[in-house]
mmCIF file of C-alpha atoms in Angstrom:
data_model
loop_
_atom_site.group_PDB
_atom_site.id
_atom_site.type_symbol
_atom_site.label_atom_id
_atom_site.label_comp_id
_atom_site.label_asym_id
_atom_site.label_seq_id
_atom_site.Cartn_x
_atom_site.Cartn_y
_atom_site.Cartn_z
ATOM 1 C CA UNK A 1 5.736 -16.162 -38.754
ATOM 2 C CA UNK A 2 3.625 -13.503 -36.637
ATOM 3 C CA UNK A 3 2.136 -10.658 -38.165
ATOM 4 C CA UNK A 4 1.509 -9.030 -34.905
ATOM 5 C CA UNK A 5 3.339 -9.551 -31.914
ATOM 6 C CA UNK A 6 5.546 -7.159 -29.049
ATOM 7 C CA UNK A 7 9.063 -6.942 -30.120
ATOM 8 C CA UNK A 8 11.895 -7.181 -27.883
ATOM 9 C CA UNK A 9 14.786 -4.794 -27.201
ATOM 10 C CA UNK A 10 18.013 -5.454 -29.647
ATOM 11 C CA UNK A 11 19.898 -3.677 -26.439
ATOM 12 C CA UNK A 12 19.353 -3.665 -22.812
ATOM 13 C CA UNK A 13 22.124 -1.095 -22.496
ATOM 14 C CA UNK A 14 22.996 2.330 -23.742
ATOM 15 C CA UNK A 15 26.064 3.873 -23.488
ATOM 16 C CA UNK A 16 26.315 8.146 -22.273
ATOM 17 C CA UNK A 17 30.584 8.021 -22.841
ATOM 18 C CA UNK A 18 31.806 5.072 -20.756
ATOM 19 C CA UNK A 19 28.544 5.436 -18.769
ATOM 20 C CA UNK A 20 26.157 2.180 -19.295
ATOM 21 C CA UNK A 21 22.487 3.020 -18.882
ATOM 22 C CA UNK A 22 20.741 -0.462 -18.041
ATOM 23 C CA UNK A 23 17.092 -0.640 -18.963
ATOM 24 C CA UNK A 24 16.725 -3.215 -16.079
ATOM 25 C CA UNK A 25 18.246 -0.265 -13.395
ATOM 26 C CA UNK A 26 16.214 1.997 -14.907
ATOM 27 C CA UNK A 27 12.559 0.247 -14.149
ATOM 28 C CA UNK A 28 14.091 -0.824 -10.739
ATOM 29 C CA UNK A 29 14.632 2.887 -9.711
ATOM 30 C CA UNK A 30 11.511 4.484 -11.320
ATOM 31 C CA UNK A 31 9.532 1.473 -9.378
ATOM 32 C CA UNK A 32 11.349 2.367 -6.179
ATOM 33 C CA UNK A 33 10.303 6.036 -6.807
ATOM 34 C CA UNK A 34 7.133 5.355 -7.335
ATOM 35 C CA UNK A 35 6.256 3.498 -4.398
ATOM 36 C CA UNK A 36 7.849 5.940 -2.412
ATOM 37 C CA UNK A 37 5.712 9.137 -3.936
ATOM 38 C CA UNK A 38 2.339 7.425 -3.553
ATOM 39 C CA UNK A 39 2.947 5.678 0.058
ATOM 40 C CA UNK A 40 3.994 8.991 1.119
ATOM 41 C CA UNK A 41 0.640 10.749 0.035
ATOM 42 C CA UNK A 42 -1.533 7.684 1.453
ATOM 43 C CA UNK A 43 0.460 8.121 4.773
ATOM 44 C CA UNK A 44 -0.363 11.922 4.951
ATOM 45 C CA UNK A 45 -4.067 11.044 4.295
ATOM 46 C CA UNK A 46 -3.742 8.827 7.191
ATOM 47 C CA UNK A 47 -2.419 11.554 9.487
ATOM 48 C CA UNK A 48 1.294 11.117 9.096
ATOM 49 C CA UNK A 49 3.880 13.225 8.484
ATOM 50 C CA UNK A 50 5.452 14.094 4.954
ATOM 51 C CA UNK A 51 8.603 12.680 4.375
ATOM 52 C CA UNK A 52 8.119 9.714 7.124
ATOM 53 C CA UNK A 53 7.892 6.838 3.786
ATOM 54 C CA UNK A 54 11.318 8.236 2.663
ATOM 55 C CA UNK A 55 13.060 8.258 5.769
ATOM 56 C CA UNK A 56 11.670 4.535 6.302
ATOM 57 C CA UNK A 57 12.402 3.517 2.734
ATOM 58 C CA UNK A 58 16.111 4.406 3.078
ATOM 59 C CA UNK A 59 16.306 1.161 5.103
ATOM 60 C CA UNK A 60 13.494 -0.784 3.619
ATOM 61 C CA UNK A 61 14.961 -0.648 -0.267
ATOM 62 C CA UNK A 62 18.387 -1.553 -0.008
ATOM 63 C CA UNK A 63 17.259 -4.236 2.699
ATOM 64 C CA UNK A 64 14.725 -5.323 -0.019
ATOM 65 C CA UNK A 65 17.800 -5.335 -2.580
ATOM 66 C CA UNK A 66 19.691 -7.721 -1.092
ATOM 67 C CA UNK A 67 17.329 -9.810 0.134
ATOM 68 C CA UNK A 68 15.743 -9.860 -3.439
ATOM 69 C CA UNK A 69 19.397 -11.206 -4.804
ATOM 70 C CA UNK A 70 20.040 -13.309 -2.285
ATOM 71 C CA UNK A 71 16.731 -15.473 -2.864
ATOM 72 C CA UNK A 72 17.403 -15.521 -6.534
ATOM 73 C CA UNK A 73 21.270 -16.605 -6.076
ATOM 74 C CA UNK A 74 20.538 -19.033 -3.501
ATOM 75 C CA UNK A 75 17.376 -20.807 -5.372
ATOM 76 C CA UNK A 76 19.672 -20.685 -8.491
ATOM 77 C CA UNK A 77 22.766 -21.288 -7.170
ATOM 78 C CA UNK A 78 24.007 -23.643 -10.385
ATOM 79 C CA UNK A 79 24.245 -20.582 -12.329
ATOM 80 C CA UNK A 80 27.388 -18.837 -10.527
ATOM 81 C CA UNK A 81 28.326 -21.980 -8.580
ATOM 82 C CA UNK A 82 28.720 -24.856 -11.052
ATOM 83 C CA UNK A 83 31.811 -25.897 -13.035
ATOM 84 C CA UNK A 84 32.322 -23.060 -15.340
ATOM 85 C CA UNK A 85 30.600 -20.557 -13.849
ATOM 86 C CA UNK A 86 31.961 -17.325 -11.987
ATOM 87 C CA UNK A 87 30.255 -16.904 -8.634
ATOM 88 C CA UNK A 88 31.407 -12.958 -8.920
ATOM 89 C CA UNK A 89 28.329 -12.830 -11.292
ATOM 90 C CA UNK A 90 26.395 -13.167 -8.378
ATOM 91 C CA UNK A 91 27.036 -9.463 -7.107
ATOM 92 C CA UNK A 92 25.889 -8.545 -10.640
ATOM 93 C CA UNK A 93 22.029 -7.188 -9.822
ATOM 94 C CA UNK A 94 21.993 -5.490 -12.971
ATOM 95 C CA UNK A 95 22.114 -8.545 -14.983
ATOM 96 C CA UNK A 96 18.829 -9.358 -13.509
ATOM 97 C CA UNK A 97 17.996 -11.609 -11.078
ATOM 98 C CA UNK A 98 16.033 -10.410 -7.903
ATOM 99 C CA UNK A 99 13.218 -12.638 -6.059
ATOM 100 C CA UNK A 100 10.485 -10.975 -4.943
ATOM 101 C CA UNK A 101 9.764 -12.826 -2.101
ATOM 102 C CA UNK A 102 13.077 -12.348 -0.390
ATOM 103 C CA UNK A 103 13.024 -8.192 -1.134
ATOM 104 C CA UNK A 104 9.717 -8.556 0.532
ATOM 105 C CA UNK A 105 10.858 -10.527 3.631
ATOM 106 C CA UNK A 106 14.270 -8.458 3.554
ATOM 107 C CA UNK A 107 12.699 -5.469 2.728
ATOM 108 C CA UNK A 108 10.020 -5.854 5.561
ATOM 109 C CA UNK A 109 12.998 -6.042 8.404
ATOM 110 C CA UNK A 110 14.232 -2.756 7.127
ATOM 111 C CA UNK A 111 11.007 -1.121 7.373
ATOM 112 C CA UNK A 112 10.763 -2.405 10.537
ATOM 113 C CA UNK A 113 14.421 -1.016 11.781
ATOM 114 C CA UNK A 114 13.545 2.594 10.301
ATOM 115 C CA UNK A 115 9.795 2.470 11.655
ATOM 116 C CA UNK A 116 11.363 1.778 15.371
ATOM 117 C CA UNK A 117 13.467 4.492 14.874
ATOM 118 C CA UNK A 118 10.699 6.634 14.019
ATOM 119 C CA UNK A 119 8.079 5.529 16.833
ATOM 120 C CA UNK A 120 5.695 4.282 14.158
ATOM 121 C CA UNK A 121 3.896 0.676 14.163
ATOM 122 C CA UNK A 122 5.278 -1.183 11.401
ATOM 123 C CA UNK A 123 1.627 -2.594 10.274
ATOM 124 C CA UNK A 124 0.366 1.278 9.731
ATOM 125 C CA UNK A 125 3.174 1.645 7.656
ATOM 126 C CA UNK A 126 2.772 -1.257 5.353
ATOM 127 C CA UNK A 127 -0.556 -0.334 4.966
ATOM 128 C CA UNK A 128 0.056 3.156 3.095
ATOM 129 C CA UNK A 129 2.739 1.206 0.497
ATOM 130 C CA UNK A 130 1.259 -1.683 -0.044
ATOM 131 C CA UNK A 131 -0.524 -0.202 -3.283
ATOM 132 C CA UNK A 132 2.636 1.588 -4.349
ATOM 133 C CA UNK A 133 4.416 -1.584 -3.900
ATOM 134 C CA UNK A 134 2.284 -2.975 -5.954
ATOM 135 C CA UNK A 135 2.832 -0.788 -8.770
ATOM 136 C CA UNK A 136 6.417 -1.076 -8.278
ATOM 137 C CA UNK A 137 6.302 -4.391 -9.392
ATOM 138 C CA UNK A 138 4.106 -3.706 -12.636
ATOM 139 C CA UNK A 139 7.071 -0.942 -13.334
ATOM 140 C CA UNK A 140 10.054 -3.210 -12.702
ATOM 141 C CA UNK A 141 8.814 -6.255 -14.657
ATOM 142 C CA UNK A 142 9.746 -4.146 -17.526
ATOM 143 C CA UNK A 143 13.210 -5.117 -16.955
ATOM 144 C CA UNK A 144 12.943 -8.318 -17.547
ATOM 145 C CA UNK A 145 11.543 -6.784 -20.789
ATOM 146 C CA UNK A 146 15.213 -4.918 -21.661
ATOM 147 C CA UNK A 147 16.830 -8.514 -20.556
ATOM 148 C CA UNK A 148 14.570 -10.764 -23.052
ATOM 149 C CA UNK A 149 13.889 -12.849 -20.127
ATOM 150 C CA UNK A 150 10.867 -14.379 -17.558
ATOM 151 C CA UNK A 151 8.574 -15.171 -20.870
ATOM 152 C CA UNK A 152 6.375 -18.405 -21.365
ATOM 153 C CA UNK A 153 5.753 -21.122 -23.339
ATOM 154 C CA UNK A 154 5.665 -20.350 -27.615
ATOM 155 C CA UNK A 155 2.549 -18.774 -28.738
ATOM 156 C CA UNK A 156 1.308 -17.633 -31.883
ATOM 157 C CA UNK A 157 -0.853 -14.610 -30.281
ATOM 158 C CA UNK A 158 -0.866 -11.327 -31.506
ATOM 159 C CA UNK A 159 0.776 -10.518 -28.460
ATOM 160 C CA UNK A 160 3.122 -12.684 -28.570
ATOM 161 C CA UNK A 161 6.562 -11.755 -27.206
ATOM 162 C CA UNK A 162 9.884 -11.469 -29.733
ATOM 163 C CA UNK A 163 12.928 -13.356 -28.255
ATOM 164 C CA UNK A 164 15.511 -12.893 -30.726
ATOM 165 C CA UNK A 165 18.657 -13.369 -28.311
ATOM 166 C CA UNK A 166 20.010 -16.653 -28.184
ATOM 167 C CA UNK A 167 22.613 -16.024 -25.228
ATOM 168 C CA UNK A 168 22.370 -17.751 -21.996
ATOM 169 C CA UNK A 169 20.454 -21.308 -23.462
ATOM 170 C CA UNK A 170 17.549 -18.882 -25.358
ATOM 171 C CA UNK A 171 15.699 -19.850 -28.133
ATOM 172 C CA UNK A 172 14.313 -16.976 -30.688
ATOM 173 C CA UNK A 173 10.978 -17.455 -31.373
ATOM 174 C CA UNK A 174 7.474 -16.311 -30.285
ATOM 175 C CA UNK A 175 5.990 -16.555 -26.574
ATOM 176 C CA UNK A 176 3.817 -15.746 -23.586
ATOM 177 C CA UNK A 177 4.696 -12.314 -22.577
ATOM 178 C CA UNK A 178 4.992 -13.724 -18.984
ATOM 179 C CA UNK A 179 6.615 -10.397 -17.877
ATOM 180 C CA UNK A 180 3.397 -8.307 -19.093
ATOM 181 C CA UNK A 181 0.804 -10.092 -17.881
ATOM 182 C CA UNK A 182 2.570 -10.282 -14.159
ATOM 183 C CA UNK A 183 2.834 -5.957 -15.180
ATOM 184 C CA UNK A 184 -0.713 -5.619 -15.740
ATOM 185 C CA UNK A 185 -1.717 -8.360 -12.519
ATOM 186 C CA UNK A 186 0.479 -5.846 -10.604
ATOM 187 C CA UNK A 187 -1.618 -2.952 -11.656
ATOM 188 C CA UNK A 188 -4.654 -4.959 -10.780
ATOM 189 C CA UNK A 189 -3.577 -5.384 -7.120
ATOM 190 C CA UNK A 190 -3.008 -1.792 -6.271
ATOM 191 C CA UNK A 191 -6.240 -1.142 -7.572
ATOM 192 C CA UNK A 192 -8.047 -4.204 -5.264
ATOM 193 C CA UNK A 193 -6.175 -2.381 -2.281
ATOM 194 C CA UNK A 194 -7.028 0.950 -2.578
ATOM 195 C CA UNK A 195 -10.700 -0.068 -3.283
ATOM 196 C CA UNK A 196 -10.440 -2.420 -0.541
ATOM 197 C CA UNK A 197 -9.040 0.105 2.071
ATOM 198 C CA UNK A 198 -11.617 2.821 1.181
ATOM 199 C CA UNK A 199 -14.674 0.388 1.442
ATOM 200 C CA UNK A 200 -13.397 -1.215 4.286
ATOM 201 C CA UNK A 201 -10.986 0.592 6.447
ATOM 202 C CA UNK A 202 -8.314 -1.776 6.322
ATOM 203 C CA UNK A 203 -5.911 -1.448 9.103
ATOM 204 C CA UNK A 204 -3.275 -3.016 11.197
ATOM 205 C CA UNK A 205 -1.255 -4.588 8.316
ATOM 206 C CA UNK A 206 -4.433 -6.098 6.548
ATOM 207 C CA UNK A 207 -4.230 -4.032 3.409
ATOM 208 C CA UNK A 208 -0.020 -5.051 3.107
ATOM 209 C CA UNK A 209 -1.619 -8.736 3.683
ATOM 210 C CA UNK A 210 -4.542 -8.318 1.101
ATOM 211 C CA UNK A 211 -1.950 -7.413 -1.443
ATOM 212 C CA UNK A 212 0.425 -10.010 -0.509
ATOM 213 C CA UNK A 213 -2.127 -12.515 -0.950
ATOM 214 C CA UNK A 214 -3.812 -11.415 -4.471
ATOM 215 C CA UNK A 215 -0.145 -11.080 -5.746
ATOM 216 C CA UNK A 216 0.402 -14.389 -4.798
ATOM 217 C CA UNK A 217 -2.648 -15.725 -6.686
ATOM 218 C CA UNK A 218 -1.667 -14.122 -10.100
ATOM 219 C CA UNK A 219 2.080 -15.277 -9.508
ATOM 220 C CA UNK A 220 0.698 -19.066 -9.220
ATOM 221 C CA UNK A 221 -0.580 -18.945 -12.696
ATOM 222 C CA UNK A 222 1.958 -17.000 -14.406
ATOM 223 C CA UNK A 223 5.005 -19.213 -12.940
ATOM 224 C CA UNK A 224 3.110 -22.178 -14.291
ATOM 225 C CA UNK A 225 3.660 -20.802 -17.846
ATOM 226 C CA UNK A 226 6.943 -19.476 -17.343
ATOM 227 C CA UNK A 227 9.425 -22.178 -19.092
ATOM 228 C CA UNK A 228 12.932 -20.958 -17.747
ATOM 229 C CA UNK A 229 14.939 -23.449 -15.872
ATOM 230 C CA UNK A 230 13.485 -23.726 -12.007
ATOM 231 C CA UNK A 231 13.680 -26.528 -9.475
ATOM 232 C CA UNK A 232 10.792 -28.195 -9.395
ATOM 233 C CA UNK A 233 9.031 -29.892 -6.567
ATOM 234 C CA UNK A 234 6.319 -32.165 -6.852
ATOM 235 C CA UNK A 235 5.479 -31.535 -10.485
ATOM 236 C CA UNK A 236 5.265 -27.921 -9.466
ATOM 237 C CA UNK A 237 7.926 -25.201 -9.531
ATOM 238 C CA UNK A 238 9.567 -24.206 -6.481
ATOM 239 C CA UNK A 239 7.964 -20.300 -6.720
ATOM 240 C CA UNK A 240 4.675 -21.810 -7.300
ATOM 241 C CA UNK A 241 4.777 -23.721 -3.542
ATOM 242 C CA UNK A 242 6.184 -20.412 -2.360
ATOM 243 C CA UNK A 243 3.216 -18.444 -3.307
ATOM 244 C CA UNK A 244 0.902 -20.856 -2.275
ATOM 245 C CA UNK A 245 2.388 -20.793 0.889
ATOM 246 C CA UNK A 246 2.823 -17.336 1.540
ATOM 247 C CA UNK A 247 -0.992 -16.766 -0.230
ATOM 248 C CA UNK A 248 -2.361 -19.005 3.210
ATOM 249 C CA UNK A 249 -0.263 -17.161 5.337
ATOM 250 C CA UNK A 250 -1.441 -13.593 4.317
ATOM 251 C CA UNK A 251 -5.109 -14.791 4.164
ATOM 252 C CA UNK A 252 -4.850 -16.141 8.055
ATOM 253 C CA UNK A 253 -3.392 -12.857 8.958
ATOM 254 C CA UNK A 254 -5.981 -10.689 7.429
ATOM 255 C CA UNK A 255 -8.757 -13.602 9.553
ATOM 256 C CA UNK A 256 -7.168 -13.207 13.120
ATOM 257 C CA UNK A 257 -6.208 -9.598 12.644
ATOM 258 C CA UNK A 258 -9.560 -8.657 11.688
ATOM 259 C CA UNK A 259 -11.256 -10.573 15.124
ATOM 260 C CA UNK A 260 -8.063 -9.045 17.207
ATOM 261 C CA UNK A 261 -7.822 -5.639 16.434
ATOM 262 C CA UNK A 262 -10.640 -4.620 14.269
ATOM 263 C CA UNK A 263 -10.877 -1.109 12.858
ATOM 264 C CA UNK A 264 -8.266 0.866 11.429
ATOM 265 C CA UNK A 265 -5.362 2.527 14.226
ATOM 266 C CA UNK A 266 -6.417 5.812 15.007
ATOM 267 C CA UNK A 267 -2.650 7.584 15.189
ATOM 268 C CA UNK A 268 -0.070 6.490 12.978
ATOM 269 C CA UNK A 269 2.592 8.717 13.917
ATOM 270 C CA UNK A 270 2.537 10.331 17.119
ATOM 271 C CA UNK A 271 4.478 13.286 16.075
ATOM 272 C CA UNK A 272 2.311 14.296 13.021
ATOM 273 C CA UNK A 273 -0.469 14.665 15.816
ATOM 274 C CA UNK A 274 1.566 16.580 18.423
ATOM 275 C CA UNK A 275 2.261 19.685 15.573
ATOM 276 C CA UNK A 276 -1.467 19.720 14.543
ATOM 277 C CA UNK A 277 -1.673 17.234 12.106
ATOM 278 C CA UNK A 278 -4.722 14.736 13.165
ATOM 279 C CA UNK A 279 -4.860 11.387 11.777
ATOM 280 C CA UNK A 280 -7.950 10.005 10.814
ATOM 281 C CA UNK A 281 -9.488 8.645 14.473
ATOM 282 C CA UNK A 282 -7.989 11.780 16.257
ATOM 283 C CA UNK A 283 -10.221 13.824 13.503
ATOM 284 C CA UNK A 284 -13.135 11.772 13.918
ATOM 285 C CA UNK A 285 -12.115 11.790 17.647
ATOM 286 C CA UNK A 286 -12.349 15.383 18.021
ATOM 287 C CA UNK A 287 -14.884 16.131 15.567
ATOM 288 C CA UNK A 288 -16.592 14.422 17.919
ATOM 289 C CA UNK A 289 -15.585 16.099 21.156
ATOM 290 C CA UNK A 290 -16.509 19.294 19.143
ATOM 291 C CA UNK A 291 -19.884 18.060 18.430
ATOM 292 C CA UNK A 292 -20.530 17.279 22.099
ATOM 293 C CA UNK A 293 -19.190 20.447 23.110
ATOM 294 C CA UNK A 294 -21.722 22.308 21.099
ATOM 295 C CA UNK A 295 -24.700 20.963 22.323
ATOM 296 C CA UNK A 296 -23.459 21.260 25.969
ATOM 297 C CA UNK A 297 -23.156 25.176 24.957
ATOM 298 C CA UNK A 298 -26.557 24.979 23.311
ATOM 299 C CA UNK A 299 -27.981 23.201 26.318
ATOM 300 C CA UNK A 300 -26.614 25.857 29.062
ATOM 301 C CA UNK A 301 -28.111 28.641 26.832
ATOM 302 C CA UNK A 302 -31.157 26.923 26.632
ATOM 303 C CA UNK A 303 -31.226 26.807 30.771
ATOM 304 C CA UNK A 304 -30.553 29.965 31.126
ATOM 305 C CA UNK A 305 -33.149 31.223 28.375
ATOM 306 C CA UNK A 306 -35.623 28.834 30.523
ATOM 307 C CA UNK A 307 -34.037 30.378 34.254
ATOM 308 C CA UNK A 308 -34.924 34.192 32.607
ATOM 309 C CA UNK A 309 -38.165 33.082 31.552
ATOM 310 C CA UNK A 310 -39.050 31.801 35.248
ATOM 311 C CA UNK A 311 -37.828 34.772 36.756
ATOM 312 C CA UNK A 312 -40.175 36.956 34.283
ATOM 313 C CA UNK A 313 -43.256 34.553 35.114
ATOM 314 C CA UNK A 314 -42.679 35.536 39.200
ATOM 315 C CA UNK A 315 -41.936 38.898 38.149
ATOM 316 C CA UNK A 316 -45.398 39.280 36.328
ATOM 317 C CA UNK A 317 -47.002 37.472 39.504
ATOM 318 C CA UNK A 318 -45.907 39.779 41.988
ATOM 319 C CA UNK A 319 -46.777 42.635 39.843
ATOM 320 C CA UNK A 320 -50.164 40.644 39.843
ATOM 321 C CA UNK A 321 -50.420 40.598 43.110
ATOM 322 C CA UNK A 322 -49.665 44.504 44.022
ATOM 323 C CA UNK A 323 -52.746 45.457 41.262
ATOM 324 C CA UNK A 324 -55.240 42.858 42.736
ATOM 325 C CA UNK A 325 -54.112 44.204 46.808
ATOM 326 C CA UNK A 326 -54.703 47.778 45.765
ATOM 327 C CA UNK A 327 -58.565 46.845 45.453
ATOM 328 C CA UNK A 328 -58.959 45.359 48.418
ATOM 329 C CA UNK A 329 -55.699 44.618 50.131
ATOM 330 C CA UNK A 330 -54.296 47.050 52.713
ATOM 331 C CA UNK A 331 -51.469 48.475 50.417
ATOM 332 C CA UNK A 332 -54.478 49.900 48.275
ATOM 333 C CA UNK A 333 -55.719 51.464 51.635
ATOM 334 C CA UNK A 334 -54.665 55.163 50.679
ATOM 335 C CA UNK A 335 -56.282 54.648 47.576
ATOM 336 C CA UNK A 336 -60.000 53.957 48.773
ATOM 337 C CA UNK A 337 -59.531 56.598 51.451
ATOM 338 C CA UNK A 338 -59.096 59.198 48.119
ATOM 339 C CA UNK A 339 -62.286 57.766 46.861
ATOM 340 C CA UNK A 340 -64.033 58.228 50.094
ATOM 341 C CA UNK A 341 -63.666 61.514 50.491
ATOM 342 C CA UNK A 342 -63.980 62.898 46.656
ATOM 343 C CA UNK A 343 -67.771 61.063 47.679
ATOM 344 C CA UNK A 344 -68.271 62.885 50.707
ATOM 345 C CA UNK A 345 -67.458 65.955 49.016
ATOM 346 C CA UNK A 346 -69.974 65.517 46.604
ATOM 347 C CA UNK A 347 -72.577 64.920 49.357
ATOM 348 C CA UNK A 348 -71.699 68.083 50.169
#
């Protein structure tokens, strides 16, 4: 028996009257919210408009929904198609059951539908929620928490995991706290993004890729400990190939992207700029057109300081010239005719 260890939920429902209040819902929506809050103030940092992640998310979650359910019921179709099963479990989301890689594939078209409608490049956009995606994930996992589900193999560490339900082939007893450790990798991977973007200004869809791609590494090793029923190909289960597929396609993306379009885009949404709202290469951009502006200004004041000083050098040469000619020059003729005859009258 464990001394220490995380216990699990007797009940991953309340009831509010005939309302049910499902744990699993509950991490799914505050995940959803989440994402949606901190994309949205990563897009405004990047010169977009508030309110542009919402607008876009309305198609990307439910997209992401389905195609989240749809994976999972397809790559586990025994459980609602096989004798003595009832396929209208399979419209049961609350239950559990979503794969992330198809609300990520699913959920990527819808972004794309809402960020044509909006006249905003899709790879901009995936760039501001990749973090908040990412921590999403860590939030939702807690579901599976609520379920008793997604754990490893048995373990006697104090952080073991409590299954005490015995429904759907379970066995009580202590083990890996698969769902946890895929939480706190999720937390991890925002983090690695936002560092990464800051230090070096990811752009055109290589931030979404960099998270896609460290996700994928900490899913490897946690589906390899996971001991729920999976197909299995090669020795290896079938979301293990997936992620080590989709981890080389995200790193070749962030490779070509990088020698294609280096840099980070310079408008993200073409309307946020139009009512005064710069994004970050229109700021730098005109920060810069100010800076050349100012030394134009400073360098016509500086020719016409050096034009007044030319004109006061000729000045003070011609002024020269009238004191030296009234010596001996013939404008200083009525002068030495004075002198002449103050002499003569002395003579006298």
């Amino acid at each position: 028996m464990n001394l220490a260890y995380i216990p699990s939920p007797s009940h991953g429902v309340l009831y509010l009257g005939p309302i049910p209040l499902r744990g699993y819902a509950f991490c799914i929506i505050i995940g959803v919210f989440v994402a949606v809050w901190f994309g949205n103030k990563r897009w405004i940092a990047r010169g977009g408009q508030s309110g542009t992640v919402a607008d876009i998310a309305v198609w990307a979650v439910p997209f992401g929904l389905v195609g989240g359910r749809l994976y999972h019921v397809i790559t586990d179709y025994e459980l609602y198609f096989s004798e003595g099963r009832d396929w209208v479990d399979a419209f049961k989301v609350w239950e559990g059951g979503l794969g992330i890689w198809g609300a990520i594939a699913l959920g990527a078209l819808g972004g794309w539908i809402g960020a044509r409608r909006r006249g905003i490049p899709m790879p901009a956009y995936a760039d501001a929620v990749a973090p908040g995606i990412a921590f999403a994930q860590a939030i939702g996992r807690w579901g599976n928490w609520f379920n008793q589900e997604l754990y490893g193999r048995e373990t006697h560490l104090p952080w073991a995991l409590h299954i005490t339900s015995s429904e759907g082939g379970r066995v009580p007893g202590y083990y890996h706290p698969t769902f946890l450790y895929e939480s706190l990798w999720c937390v991890g991977v925002g983090l690695l993004v936002i560092w990464a973007d800051r230090r070096f200004t990811l752009g055109h869809g290589r931030a979404f890729a960099l998270y896609v791609a460290a996700y994928c590494l900490g899913r490897g090793w946690i589906e390899y400990m996971r001991v729920d029923d999976a197909h299995h190909i090669l020795g290896l289960r079938l979301n293990d190939w997936t992620a080590l597929g989709v981890f080389l396609l995200a790193v070749l993306y962030i490779v070509v992207s990088a020698k294609k379009r280096p840099g980070r885009e310079a408008v993200v949404e073409p309307g946020a700029v139009a009512s005064g709202a710069p994004a970050d290469g229109a700021a730098a951009a005109e920060g810069a057109g100010s800076a050349e502006d100012d030394a134009e200004s400073k360098g016509e004041s500086k020719g016409e300081a050096d034009s007044a000083g030319t004109a006061a050098d000729k000045g003070k040469g011609k002024a020269g010239s009238v004191g030296g000619a009234g010596g001996d020059g013939k404008a200083g003729e009525p002068g030495g005719t004075a002198a002449d005859e103050a002499e003569s009258a002395g003579k006298s």
